Short mmCIF file of C-alpha atoms in Angstrom, two decimals:
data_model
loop_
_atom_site.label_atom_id
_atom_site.label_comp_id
_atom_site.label_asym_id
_atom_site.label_seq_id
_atom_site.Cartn_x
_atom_site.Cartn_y
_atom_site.Cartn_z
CA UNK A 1 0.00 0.00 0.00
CA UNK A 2 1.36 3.25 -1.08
CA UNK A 3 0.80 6.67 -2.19
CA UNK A 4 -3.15 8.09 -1.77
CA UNK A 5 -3.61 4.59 -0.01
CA UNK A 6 -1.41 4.76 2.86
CA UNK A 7 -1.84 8.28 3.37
CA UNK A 8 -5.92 7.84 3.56
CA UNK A 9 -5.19 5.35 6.21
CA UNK A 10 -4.71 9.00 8.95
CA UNK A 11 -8.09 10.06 7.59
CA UNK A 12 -9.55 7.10 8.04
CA UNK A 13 -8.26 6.16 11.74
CA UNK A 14 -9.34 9.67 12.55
CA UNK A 15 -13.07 9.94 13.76
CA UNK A 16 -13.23 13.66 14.29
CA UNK A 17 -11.79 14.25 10.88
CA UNK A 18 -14.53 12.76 9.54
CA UNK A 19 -17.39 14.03 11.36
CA UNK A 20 -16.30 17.35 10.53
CA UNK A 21 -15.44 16.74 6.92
CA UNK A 22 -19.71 15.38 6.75
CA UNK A 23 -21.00 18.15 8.87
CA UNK A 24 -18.95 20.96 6.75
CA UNK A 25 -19.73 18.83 3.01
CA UNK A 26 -23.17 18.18 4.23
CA UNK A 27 -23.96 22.11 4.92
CA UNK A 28 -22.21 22.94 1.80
CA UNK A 29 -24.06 20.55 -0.58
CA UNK A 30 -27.35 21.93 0.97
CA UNK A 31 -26.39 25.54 0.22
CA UNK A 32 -25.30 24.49 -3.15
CA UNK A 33 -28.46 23.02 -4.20
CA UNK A 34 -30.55 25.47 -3.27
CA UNK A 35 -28.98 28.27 -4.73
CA UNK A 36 -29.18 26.26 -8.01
CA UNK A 37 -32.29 25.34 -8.06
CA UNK A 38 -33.22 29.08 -8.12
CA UNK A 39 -31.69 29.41 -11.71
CA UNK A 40 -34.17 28.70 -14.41
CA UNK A 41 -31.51 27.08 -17.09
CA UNK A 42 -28.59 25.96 -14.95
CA UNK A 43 -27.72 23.45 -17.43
CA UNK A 44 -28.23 25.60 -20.20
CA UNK A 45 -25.56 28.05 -17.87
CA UNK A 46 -22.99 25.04 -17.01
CA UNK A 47 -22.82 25.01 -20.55
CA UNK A 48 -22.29 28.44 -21.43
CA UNK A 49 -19.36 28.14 -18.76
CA UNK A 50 -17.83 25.28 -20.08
CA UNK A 51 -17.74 26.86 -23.76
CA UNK A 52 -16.32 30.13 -22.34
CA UNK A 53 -13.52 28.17 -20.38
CA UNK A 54 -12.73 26.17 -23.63
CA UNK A 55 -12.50 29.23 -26.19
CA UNK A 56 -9.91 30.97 -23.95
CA UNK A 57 -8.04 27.41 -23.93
CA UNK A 58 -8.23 27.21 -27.47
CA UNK A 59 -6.44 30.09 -28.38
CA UNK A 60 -4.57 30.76 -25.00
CA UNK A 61 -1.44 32.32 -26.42
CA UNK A 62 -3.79 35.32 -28.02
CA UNK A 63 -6.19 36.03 -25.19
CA UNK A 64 -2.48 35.95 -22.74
CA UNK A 65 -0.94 38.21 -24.98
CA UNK A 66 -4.28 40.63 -25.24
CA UNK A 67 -4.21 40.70 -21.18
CA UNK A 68 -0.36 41.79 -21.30
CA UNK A 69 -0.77 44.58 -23.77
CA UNK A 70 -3.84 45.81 -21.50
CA UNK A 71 -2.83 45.37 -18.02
CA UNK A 72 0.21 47.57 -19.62
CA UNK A 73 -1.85 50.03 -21.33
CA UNK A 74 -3.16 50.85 -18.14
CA UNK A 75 -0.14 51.35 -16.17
CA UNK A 76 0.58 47.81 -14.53
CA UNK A 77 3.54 45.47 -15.36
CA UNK A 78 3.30 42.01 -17.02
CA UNK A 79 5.50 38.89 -16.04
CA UNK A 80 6.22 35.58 -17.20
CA UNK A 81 6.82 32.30 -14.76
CA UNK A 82 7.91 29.42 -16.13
CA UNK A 83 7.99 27.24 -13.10
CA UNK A 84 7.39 27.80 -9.51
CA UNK A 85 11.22 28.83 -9.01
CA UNK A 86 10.77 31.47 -11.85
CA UNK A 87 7.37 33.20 -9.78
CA UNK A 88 9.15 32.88 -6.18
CA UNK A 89 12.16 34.95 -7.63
CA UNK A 90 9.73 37.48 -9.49
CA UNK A 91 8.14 37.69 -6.59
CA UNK A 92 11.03 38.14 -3.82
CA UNK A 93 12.71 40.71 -6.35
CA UNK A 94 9.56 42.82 -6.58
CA UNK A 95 8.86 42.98 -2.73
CA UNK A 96 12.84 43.65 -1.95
CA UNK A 97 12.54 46.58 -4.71
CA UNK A 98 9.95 48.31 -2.55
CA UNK A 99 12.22 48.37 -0.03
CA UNK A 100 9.65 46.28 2.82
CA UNK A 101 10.20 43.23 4.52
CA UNK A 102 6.46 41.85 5.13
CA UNK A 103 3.58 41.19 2.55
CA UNK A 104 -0.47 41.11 3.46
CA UNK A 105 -2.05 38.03 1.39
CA UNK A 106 -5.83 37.26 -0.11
CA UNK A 107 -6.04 33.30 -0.29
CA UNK A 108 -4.60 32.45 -3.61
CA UNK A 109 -3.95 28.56 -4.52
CA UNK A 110 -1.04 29.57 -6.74
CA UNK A 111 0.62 31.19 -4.01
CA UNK A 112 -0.59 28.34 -2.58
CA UNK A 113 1.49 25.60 -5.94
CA UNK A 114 3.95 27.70 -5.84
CA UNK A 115 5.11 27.83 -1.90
CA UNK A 116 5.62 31.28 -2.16
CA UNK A 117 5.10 31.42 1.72
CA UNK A 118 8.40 29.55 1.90
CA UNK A 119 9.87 31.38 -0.92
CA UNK A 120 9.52 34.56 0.93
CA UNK A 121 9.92 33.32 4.25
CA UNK A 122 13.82 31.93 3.09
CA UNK A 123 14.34 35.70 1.42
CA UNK A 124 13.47 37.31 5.13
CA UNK A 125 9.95 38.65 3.75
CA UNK A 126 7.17 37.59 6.31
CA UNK A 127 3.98 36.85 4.66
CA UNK A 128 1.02 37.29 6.55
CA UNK A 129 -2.27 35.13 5.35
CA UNK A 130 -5.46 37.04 5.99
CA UNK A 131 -8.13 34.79 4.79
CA UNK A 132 -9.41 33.58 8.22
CA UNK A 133 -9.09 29.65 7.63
CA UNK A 134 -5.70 30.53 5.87
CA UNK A 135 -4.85 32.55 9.01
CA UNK A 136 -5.47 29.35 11.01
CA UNK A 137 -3.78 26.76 8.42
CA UNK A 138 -0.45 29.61 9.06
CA UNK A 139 -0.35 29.42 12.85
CA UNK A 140 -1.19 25.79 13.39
CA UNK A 141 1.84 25.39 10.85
CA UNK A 142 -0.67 22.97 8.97
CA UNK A 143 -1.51 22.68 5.35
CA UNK A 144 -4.66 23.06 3.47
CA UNK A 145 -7.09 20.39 3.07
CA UNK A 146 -10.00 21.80 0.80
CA UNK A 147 -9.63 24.35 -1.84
CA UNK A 148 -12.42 26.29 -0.31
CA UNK A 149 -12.28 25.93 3.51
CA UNK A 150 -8.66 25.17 4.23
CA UNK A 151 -9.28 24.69 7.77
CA UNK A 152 -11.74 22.37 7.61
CA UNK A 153 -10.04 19.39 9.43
CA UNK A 154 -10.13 21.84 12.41
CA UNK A 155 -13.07 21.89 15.05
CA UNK A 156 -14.30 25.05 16.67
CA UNK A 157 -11.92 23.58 20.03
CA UNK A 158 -9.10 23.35 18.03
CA UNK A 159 -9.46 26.94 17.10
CA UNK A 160 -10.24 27.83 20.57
CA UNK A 161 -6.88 26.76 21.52
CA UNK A 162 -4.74 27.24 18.55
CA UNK A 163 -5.62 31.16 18.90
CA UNK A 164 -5.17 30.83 22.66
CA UNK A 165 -1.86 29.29 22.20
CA UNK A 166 -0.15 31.86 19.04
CA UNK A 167 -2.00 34.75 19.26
CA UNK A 168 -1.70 35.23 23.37
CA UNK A 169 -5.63 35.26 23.91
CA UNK A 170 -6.98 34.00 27.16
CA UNK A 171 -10.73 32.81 28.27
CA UNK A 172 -12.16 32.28 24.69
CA UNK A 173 -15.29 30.48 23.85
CA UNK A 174 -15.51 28.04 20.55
CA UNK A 175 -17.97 30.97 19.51
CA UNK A 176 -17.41 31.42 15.92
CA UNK A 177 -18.35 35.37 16.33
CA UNK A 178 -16.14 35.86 18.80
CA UNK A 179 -12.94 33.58 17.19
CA UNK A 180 -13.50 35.85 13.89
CA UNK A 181 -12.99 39.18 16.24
CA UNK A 182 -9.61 38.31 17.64
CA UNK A 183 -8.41 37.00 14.04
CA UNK A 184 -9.80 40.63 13.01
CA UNK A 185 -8.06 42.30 15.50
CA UNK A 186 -4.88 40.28 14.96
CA UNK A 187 -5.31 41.20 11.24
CA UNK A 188 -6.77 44.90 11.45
CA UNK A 189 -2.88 46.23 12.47
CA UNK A 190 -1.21 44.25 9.71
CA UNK A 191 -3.55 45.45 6.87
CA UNK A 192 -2.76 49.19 8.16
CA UNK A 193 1.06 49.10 8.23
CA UNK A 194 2.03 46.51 5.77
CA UNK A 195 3.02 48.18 2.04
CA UNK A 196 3.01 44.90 -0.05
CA UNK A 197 0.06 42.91 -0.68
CA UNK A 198 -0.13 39.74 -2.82
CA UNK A 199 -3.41 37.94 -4.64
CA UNK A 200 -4.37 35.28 -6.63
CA UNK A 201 -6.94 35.78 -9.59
CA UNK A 202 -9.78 34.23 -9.89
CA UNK A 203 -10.26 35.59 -13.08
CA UNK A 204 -8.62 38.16 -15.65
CA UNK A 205 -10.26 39.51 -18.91
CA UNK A 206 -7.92 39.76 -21.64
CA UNK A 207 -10.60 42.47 -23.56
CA UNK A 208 -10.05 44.75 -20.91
CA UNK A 209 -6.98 43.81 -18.91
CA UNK A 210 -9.30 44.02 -15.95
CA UNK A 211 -8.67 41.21 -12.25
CA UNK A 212 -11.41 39.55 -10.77
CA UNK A 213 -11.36 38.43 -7.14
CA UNK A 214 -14.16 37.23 -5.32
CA UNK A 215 -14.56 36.22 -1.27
CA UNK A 216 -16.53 36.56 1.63
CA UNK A 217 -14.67 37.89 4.47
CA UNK A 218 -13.52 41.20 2.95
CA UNK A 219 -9.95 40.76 3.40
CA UNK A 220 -9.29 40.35 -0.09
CA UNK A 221 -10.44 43.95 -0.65
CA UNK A 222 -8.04 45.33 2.39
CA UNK A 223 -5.08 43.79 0.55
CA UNK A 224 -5.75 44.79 -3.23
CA UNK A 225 -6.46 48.56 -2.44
CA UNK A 226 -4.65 49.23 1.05
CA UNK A 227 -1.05 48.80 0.11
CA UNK A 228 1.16 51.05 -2.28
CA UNK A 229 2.34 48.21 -3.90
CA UNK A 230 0.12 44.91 -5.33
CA UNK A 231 1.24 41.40 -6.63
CA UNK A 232 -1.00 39.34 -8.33
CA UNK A 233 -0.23 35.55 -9.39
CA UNK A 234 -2.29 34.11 -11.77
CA UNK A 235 -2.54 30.77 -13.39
CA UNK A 236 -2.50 31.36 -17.37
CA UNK A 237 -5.22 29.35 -17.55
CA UNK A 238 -7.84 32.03 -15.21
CA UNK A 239 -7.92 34.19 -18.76
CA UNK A 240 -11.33 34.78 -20.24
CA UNK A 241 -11.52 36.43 -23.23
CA UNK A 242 -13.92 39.13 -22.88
CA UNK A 243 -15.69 41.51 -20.05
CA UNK A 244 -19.37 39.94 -20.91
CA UNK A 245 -17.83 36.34 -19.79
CA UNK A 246 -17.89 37.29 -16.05
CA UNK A 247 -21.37 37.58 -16.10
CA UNK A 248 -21.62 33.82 -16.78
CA UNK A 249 -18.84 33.00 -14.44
CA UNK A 250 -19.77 35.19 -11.58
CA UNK A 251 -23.03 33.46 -11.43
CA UNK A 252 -21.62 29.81 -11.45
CA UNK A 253 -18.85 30.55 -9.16
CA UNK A 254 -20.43 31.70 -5.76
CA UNK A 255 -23.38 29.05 -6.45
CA UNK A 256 -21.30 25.87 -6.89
CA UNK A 257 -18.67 26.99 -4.20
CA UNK A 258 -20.40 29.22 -1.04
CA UNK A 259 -24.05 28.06 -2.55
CA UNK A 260 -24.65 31.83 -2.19
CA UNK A 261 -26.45 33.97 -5.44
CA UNK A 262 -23.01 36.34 -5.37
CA UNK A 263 -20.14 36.96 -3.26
CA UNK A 264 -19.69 39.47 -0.80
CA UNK A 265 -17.21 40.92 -1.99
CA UNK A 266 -16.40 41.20 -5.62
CA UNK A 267 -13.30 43.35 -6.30
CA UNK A 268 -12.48 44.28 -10.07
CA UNK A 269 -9.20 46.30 -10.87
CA UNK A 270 -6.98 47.03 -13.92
CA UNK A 271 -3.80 48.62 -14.00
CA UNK A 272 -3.02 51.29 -11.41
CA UNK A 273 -5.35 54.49 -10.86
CA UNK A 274 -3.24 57.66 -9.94
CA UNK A 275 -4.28 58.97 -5.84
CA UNK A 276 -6.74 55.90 -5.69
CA UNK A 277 -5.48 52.38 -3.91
CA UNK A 278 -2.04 50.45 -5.41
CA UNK A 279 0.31 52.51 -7.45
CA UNK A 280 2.27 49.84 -8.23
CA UNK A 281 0.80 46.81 -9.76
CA UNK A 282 2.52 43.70 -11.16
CA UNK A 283 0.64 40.91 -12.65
CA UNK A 284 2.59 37.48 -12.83
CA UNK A 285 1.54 35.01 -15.46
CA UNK A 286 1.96 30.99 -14.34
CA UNK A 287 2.91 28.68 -15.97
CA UNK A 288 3.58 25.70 -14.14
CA UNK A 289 3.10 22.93 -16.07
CA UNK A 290 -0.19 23.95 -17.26
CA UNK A 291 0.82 24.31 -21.22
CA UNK A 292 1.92 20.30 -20.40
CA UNK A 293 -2.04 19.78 -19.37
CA UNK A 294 -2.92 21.65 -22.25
CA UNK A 295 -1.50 19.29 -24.68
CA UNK A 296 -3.49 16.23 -23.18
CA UNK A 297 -6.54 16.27 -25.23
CA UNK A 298 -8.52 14.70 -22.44
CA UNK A 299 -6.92 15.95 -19.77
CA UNK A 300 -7.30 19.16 -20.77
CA UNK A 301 -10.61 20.07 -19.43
CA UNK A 302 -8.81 20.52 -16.25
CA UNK A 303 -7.83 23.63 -17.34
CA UNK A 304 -11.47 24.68 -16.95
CA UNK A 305 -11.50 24.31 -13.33
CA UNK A 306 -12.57 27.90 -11.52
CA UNK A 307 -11.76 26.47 -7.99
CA UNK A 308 -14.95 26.31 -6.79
CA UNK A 309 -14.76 22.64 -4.82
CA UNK A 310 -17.94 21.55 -5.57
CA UNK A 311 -16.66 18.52 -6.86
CA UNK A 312 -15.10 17.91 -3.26
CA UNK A 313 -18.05 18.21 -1.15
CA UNK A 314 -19.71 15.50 -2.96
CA UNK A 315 -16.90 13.54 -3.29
CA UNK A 316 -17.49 10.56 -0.65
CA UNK A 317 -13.64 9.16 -1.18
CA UNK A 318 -12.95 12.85 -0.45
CA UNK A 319 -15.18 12.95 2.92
CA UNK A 320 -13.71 9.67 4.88
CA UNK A 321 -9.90 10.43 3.53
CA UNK A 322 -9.86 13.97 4.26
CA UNK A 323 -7.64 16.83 1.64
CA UNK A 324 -4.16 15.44 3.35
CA UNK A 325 -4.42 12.39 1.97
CA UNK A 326 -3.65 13.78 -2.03
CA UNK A 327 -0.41 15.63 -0.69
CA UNK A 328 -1.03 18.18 -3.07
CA UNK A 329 -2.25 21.67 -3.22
CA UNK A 330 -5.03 20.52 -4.99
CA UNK A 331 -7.38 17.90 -2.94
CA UNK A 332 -10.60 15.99 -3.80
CA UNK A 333 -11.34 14.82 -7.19
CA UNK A 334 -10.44 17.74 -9.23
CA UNK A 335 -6.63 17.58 -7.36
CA UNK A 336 -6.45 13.60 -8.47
CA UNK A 337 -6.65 14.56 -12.39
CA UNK A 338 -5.24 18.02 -11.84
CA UNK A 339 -1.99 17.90 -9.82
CA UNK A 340 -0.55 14.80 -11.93
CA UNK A 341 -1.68 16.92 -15.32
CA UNK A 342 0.47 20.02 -13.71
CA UNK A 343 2.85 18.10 -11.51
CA UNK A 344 3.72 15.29 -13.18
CA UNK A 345 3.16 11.37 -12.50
CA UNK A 346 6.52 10.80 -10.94
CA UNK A 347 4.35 12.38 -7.44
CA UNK A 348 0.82 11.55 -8.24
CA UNK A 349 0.84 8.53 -10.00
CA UNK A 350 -1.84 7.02 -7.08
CA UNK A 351 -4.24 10.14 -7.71
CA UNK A 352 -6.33 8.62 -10.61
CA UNK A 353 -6.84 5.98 -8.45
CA UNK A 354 -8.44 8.00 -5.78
CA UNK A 355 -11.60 7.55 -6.92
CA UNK A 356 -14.91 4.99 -7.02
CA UNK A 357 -15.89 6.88 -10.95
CA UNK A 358 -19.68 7.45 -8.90
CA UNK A 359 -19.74 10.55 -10.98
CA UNK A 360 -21.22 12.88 -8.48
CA UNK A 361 -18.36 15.10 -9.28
CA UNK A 362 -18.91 15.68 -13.22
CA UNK A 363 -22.63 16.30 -12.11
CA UNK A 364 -21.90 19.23 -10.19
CA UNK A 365 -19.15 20.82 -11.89
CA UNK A 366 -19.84 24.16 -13.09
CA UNK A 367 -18.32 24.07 -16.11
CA UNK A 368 -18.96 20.42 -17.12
CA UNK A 369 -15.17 18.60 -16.57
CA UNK A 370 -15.90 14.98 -17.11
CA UNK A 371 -13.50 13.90 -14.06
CA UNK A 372 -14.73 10.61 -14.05
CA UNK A 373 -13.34 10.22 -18.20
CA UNK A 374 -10.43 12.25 -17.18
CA UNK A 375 -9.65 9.90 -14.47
CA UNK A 376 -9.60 6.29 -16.38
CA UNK A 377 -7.34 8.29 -19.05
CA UNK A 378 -5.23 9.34 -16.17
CA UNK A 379 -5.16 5.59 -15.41
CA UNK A 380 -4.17 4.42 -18.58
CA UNK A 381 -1.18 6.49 -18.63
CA UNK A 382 0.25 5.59 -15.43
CA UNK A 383 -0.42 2.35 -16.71
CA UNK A 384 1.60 3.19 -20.10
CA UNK A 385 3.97 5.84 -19.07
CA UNK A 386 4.83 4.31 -15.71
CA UNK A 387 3.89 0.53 -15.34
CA UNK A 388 1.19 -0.96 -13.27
CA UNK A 389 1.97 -2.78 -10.59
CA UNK A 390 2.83 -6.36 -10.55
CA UNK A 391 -0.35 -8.13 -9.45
CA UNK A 392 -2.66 -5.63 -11.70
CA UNK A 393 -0.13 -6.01 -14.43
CA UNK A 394 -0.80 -10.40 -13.48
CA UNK A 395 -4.66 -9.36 -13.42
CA UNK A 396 -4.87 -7.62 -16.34
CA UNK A 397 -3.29 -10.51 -18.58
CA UNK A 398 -5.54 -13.21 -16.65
CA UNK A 399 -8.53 -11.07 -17.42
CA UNK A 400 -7.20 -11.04 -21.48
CA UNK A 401 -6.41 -14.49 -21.19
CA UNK A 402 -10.37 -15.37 -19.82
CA UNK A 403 -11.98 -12.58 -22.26
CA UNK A 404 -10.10 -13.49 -25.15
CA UNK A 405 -12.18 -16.56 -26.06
CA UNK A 406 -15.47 -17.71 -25.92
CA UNK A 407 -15.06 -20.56 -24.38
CA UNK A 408 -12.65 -19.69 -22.02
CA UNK A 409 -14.81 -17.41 -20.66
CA UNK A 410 -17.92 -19.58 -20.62
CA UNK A 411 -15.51 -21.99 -18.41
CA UNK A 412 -14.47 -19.11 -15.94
CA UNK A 413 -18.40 -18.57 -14.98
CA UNK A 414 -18.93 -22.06 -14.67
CA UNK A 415 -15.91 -22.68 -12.31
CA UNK A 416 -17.21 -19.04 -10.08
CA UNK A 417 -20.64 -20.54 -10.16
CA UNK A 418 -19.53 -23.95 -8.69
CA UNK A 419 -17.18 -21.90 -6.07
CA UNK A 420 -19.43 -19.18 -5.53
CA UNK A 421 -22.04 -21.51 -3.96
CA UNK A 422 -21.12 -22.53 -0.66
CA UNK A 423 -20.40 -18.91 -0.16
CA UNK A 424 -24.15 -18.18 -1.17
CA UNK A 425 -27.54 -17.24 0.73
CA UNK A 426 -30.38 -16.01 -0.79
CA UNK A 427 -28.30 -14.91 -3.79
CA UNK A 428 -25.55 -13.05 -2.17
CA UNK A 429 -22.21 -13.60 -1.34
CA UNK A 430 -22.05 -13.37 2.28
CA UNK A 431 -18.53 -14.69 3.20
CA UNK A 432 -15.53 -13.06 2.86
CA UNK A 433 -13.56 -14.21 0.13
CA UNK A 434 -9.82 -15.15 0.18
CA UNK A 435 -6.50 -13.33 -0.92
CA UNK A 436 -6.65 -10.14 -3.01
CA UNK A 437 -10.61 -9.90 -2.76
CA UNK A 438 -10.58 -10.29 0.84
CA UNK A 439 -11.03 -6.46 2.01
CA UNK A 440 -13.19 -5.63 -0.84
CA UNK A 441 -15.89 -8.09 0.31
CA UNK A 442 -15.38 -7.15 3.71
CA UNK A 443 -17.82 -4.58 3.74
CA UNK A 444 -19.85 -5.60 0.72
CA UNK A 445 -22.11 -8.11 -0.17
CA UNK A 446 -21.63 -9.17 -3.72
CA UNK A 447 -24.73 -11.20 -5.91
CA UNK A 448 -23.69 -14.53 -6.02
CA UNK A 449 -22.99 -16.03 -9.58
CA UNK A 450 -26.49 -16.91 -11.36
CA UNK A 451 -27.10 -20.35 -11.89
CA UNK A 452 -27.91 -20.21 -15.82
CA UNK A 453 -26.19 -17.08 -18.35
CA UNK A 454 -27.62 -15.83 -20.41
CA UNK A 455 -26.07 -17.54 -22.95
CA UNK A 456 -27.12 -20.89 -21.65
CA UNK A 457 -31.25 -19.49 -21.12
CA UNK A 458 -30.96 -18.65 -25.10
CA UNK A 459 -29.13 -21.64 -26.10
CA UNK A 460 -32.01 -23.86 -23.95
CA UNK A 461 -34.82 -21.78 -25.48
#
């Protein structure tokens, strides 16, 4: 057992973990379908999403190079990243040119992909995270385990304490009102004196050169228009290609992610406006192995993702693991195709495997990825690229051996039917059965083989 198998294991052992994965997925889910089931042709609007998502793929390089020119034209600055290594350095060398030591940051998952927390952290920067759940993810020195509600592994008492414990507090109450008021005023000093502040994107209009960031807390707003200077890192593939596609996008987004009609807050910028917020603002354009996802034809559609972690809080391999097990930024069934697209297979070979193929996550998705198709292709190039391993590898060629012939075949389910019943009570399975299948018919009851095929009812008729 390796990989997304052994780590699951934690998740598994871990009781609390999953009570508050169902209580936090359940609410969510709820929230979710309600606020669909308000819009008259949501289908009709997944779609619309999913053809906006795939015109900006299609011709990537052009809507990219349309942002550039208008980001410029309206007095911001334009880089390239490569790799993660490339945006850390772009990064570091554009806070150290403003002179300050200490950045304010909106939740952004390619900050996020990138460790640019470390990044900064090994350059002497301090990097403060304001998004609460971030906030708490940064003191308990833990990582992220949903793309939406980092924290979500943590109770209310662990919160309690944690804040107790790094932020001096004494006497507090699991009260969720009054954790969020010493977080605010922990936070309330930092957004006042810190120069720097660094987003993510969630999207960017290449007709207009305008940024799109949407949350709930309000944070996001204190670091894109308090400090003189703003960083942005953006995924290439957040580009839409014009200013009417937000109004499709904005309307999928907060439904499929908060299960709220719109955001709170909604913040919109481009370029830098003289005596009003940033005066500085830099826009850096990731790579990171998304032009390799890009040239997967099926894999692909990953690209379409908008972060909204619907697919997650349906997910029920996601709700008993929990977002650690994927060791990747990117947890739940959109992480298992996405981080070995991006990351390569050398990390996430297991991913594809993370997953029963119930398709509850393609039937949510706002923009229509087909994770479950993505995720057998995935499959069949570990398999190819990588080798399966030894006793699917013996399975597979015992299965072509049994398939490849009539006959053989038509001997195999006479020899399971003969087998299967001692093991058989009013037509189920209801033992346990030995070696490999033993834990997967430790919690299921199988049908037991039929006593006449098909074959042999026609052949008798």
């Amino acid at each position: 057992m390796s990989g997304f198998a052994s780590a699951a294991r934690a998740g598994l052992d871990d009781p609390q973990l999953r009570r508050n994965l169902r209580q936090a997925t359940t609410t969510i889910r709820a929230k979710r379908d309600a606020a669909v089931a308000e819009v008259d042709d949501w289908e009709g609007l997944r779609t619309a999403g999913a053809a906006i998502k795939d015109a900006a793929l299609l011709a990537l390089d052009a809507h990219l190079e349309r942002l550039e020119a208008n980001v410029v034209a309206a007095g911001g600055q334009v880089h390239w990243a490569r790799d993660a290594g490339e945006a850390n350095a772009i990064v570091t060398a554009l806070v150290r040119a403003t002179g300050a030591d200490e950045v304010v940051k909106v939740k952004s998952m390619a900050t996020e992909e990138i460790g640019l927390n470390a990044a900064l952290a090994a350059a002497g920067i301090a990097a403060y995270e304001t998004d609460l759940a971030e906030l708490i993810v940064q003191l308990g020195d833990d990582r992220p385990s949903h793309i939406l509600v980092p924290a979500i592994h943590r109770s209310r008492e662990d919160i309690r304490a944690l804040f107790e414990r790094e932020l001096g507090e004494t006497g507090l109450s699991t009260d969720p009102a009054e954790l969020a008021g010493v977080a605010r005023r922990h936070l309330r000093e930092r957004f006042l004196r810190v120069r720097v502040g660094v987003s993510g994107a969630n999207f960017a209009v290449a007709e207009t050169g305008a940024i799109c960031v949407v949350e709930s807390e309000g944070n996001g707003r204190m670091c894109t228009t308090l400090p003189d200077t703003l960083i942005t890192v953006m995924g290439i593939e957040k580009v839409v290609p014009r200013w009417e596609d937000l109004g499709a996008m904005l309307q999928l987004l907060p439904r499929s992610s908060t299960g709220e009609r719109m955001n709170p807050y909604t913040s919109l910028w481009t370029g830098v406006t003289p005596g009003d917020g940033p005066q500085a603002f830099h826009l850096v354009l990731l790579d990171n192995g998304r032009t390799t996802a890009l040239a997967d034809a099926i894999g692909r559609q990953a690209l379409r993702c908008i972060r909204c972690s619907a697919c997650l809080n349906v997910c029920p391999v996601y709700e008993r693991a929990g977002g650690h097990a994927y060791d990747a930024t990117y947890a739940g069934p959109i992480g298992a195709i996405l981080s070995p697209l991006i990351d390569g297979f050398e990390r996430h070979a297991t991913l594809p495997s993370a997953s029963t193929l119930c398709g509850a996550c393609y039937e949510v998705c706002p923009v229509k990825i087909d994770i479950p198709s993505v995720l057998i292709h995935l499959r069949g190039r570990v398999a190819r690229e990588h080798g399966a391993p030894p006793s699917e590898r013996a399975a597979m060629r015992a299965m072509a051996r049994v398939l490849g012939t009539r006959r053989k075949y038509e001997l195999a389910q006479r020899a399971l039917r003969t087998a299967g019943r001692p093991l058989s009570r009013d037509g189920r399975l209801e033992r346990r059965l030995p070696g490999p299948l033993k834990p997967w018919t430790t919690f299921r009851d199988l049908p037991a083989p039929p006593e006449q095929t098909f074959r042999e009812w026609w052949r008798s008729r």
